[in-house]
Short mmCIF file of N, CA and C in Angstrom, two decimals:
data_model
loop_
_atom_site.label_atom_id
_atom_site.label_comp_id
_atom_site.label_asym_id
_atom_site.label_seq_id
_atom_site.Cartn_x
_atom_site.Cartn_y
_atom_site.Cartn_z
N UNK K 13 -23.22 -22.60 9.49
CA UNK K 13 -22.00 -22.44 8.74
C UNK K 13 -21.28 -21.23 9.27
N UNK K 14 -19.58 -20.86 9.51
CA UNK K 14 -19.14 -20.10 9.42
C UNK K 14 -17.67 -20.15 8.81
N UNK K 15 -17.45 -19.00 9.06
CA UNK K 15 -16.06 -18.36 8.25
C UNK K 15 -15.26 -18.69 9.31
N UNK K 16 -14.14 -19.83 8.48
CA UNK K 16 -12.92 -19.98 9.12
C UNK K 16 -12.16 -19.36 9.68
N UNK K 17 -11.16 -19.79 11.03
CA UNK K 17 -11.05 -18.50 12.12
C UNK K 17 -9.10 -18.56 10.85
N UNK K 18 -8.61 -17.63 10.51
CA UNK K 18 -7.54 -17.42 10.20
C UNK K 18 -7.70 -16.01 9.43
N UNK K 19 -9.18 -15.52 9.36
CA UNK K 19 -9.90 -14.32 8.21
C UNK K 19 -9.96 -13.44 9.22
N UNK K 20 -9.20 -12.41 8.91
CA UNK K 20 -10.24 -11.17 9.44
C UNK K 20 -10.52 -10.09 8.41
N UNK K 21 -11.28 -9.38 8.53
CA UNK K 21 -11.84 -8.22 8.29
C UNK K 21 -11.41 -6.70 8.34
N UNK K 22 -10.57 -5.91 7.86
CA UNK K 22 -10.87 -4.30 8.00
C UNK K 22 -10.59 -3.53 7.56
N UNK K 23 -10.60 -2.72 8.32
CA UNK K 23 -11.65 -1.10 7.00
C UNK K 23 -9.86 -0.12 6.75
N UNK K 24 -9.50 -0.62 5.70
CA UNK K 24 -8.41 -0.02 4.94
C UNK K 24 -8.62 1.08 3.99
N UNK K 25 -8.79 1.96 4.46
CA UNK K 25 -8.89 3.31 3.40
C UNK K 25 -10.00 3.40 3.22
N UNK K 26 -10.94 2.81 3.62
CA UNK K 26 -12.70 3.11 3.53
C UNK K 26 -13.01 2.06 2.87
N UNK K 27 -12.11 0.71 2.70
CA UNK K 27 -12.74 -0.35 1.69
C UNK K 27 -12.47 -1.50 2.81
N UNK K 28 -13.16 -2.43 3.00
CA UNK K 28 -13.46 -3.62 3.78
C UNK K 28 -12.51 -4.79 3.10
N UNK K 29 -12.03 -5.54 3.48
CA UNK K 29 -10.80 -5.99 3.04
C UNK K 29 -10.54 -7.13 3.99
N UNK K 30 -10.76 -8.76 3.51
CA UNK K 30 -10.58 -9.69 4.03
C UNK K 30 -9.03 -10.14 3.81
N UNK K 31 -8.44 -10.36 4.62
CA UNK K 31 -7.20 -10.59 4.66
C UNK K 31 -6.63 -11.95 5.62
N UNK K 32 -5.79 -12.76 5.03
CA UNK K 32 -5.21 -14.13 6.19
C UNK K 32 -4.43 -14.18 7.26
N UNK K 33 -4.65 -14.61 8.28
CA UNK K 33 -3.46 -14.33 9.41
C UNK K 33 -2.99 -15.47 9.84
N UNK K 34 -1.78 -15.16 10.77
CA UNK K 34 -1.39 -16.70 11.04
C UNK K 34 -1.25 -17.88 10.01
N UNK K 35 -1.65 -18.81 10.34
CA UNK K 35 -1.32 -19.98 9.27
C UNK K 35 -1.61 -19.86 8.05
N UNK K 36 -2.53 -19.00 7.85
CA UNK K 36 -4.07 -18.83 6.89
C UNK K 36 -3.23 -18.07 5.89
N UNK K 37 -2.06 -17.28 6.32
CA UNK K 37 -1.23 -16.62 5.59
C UNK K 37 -0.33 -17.34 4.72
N UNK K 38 -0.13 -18.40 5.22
CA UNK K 38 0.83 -19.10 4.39
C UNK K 38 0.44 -19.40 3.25
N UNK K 39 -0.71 -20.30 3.18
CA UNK K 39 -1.37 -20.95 2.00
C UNK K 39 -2.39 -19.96 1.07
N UNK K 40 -2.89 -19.24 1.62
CA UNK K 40 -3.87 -18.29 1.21
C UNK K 40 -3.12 -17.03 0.92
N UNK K 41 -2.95 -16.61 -0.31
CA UNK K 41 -1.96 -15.70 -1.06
C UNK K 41 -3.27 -14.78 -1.54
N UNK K 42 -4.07 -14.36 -0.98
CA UNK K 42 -4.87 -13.23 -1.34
C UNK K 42 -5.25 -12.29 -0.80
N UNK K 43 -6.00 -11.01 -1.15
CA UNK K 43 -6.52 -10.61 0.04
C UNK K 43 -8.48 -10.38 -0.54
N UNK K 44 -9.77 -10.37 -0.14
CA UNK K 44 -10.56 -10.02 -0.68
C UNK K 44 -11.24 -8.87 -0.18
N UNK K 45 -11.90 -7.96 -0.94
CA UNK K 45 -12.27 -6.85 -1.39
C UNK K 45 -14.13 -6.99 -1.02
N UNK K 46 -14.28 -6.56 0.20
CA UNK K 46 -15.84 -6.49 0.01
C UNK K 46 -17.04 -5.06 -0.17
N UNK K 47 -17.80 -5.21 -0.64
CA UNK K 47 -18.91 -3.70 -0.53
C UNK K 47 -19.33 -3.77 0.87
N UNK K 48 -20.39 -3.09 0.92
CA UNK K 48 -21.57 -2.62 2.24
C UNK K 48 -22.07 -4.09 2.50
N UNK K 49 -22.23 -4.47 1.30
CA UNK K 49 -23.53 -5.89 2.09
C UNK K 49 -22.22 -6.96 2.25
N UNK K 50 -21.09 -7.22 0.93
CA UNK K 50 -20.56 -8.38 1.71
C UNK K 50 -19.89 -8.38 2.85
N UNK K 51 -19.61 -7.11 3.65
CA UNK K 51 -19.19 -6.86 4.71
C UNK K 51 -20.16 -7.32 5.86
N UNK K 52 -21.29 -6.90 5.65
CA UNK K 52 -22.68 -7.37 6.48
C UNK K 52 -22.40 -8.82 6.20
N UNK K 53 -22.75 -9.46 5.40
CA UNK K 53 -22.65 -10.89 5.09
C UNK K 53 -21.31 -11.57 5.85
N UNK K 54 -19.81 -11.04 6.11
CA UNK K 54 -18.85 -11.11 6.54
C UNK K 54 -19.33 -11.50 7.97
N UNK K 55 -19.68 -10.35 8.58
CA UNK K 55 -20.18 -9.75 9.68
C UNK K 55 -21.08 -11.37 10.45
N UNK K 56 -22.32 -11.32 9.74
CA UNK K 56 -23.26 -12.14 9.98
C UNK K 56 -22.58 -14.08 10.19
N UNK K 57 -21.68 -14.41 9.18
CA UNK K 57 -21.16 -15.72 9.21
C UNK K 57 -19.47 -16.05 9.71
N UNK K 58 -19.46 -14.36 10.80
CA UNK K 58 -18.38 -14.88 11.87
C UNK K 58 -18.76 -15.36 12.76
N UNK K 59 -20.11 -15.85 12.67
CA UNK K 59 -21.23 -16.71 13.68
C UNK K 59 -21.44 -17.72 13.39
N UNK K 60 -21.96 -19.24 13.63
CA UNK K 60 -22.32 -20.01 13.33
C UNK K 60 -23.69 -19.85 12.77
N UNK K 61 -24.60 -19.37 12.01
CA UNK K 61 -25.70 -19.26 11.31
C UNK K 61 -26.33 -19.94 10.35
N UNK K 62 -27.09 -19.99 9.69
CA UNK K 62 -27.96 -20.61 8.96
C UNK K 62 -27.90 -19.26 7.54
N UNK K 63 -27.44 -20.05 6.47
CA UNK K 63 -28.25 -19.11 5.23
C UNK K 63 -29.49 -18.56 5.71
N UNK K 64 -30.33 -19.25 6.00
CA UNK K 64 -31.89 -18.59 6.18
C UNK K 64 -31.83 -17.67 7.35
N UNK K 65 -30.77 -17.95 8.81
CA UNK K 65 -30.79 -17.08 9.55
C UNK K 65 -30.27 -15.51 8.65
N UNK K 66 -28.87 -15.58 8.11
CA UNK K 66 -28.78 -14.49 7.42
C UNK K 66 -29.39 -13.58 6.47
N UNK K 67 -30.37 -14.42 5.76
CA UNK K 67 -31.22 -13.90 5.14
C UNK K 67 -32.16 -13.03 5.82
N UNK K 68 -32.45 -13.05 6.67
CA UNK K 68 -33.59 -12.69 8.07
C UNK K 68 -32.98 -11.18 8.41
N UNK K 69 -31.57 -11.56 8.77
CA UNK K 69 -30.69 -10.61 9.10
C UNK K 69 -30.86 -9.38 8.03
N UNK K 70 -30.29 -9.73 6.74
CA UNK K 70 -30.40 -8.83 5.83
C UNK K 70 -31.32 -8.65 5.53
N UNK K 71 -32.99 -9.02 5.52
CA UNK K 71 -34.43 -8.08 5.35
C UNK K 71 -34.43 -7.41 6.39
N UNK K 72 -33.82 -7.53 7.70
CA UNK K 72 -34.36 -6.40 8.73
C UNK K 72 -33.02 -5.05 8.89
N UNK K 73 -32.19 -5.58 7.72
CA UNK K 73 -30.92 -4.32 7.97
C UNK K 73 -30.83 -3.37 6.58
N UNK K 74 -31.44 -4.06 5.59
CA UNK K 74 -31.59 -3.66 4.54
C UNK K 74 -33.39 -3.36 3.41
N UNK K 75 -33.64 -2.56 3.32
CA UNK K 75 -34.91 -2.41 2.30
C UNK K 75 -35.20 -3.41 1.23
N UNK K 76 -34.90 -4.76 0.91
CA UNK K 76 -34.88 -5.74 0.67
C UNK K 76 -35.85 -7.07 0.51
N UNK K 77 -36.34 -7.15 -0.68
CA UNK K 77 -36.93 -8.41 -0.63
C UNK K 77 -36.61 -9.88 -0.28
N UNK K 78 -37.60 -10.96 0.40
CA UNK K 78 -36.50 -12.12 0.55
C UNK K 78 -35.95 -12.59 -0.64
N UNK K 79 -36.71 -12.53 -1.37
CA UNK K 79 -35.62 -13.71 -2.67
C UNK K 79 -34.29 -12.66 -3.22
N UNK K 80 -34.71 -11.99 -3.15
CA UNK K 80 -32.71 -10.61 -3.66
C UNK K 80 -32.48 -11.22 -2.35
N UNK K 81 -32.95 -11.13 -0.99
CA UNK K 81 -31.73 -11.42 0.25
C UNK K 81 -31.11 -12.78 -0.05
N UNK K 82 -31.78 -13.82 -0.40
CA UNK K 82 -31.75 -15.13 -0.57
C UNK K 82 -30.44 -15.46 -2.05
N UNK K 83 -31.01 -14.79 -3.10
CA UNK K 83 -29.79 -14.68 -4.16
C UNK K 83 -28.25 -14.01 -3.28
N UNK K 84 -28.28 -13.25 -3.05
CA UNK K 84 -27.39 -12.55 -2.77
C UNK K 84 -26.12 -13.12 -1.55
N UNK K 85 -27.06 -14.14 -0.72
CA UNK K 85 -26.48 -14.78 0.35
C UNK K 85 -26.30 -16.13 0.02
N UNK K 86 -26.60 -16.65 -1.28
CA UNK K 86 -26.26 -17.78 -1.51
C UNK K 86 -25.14 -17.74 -2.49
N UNK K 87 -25.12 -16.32 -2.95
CA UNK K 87 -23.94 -15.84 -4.03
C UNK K 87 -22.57 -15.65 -2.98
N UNK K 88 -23.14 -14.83 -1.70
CA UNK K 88 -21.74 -14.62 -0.98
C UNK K 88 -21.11 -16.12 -0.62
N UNK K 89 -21.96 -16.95 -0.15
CA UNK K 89 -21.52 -18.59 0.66
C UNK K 89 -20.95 -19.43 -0.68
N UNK K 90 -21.13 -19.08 -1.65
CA UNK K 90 -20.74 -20.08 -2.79
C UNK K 90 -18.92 -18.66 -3.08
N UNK K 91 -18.81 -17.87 -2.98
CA UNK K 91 -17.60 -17.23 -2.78
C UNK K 91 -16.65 -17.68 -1.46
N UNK K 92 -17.27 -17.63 -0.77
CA UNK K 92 -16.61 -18.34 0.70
C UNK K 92 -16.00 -19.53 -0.04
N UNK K 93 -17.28 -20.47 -0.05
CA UNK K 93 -16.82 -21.57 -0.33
C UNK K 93 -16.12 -22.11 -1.57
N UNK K 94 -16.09 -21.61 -2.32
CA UNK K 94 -15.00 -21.54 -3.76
C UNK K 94 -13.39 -20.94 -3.58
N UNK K 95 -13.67 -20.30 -1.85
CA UNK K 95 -12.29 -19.68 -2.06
C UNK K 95 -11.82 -20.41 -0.25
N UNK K 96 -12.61 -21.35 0.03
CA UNK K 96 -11.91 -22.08 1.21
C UNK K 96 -11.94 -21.62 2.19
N UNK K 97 -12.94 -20.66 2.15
CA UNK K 97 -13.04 -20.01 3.60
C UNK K 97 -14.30 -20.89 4.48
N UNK K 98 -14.94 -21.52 4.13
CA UNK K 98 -16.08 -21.90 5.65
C UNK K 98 -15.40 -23.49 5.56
N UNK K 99 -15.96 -23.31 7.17
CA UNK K 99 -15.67 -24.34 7.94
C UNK K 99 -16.53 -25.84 7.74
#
């Protein structure tokens, strides 16, 4: 799975900040607001990956158990996907 190419990412005043470009601008009237990890999570599914690959990702970047990595990355992909971002 990844994040549709019209998203980017950046660091506005010290806050991470998904924003639409190009076409993505037209229809998509928002901008979203991420922390430390959904930025990592950002980061991780401008790749084609696997939930379970990302999960992997975040136990070896973070002090983290799998099932919090596992909640947490199935919480970010159900945000993606509620707001039309994956492909």
């Amino acid at each position: 799975m990844k994040i549709k190419n019209g998203f980017v990412k950046r660091n506005i005043a010290g806050s991470n900040i998904v924003v639409p470009v190009g076409k993505q601008a037209k229809s998509f009237n928002a901008m979203i607001t991420l922390n430390e990890s959904g930025a990592f999570f950002w980061d991780c599914f401008q790749n084609d990956i696997t939930a379970e690959e990302c999960v992997k990702l975040v136990c070896n970047e973070y002090e983290v158990d799998e099932a919090r990595a596992k909640a947490d990355v199935d919480a970010f992909i159900k945000m993606l996907s509620d707001n039309g971002l994956l492909e």
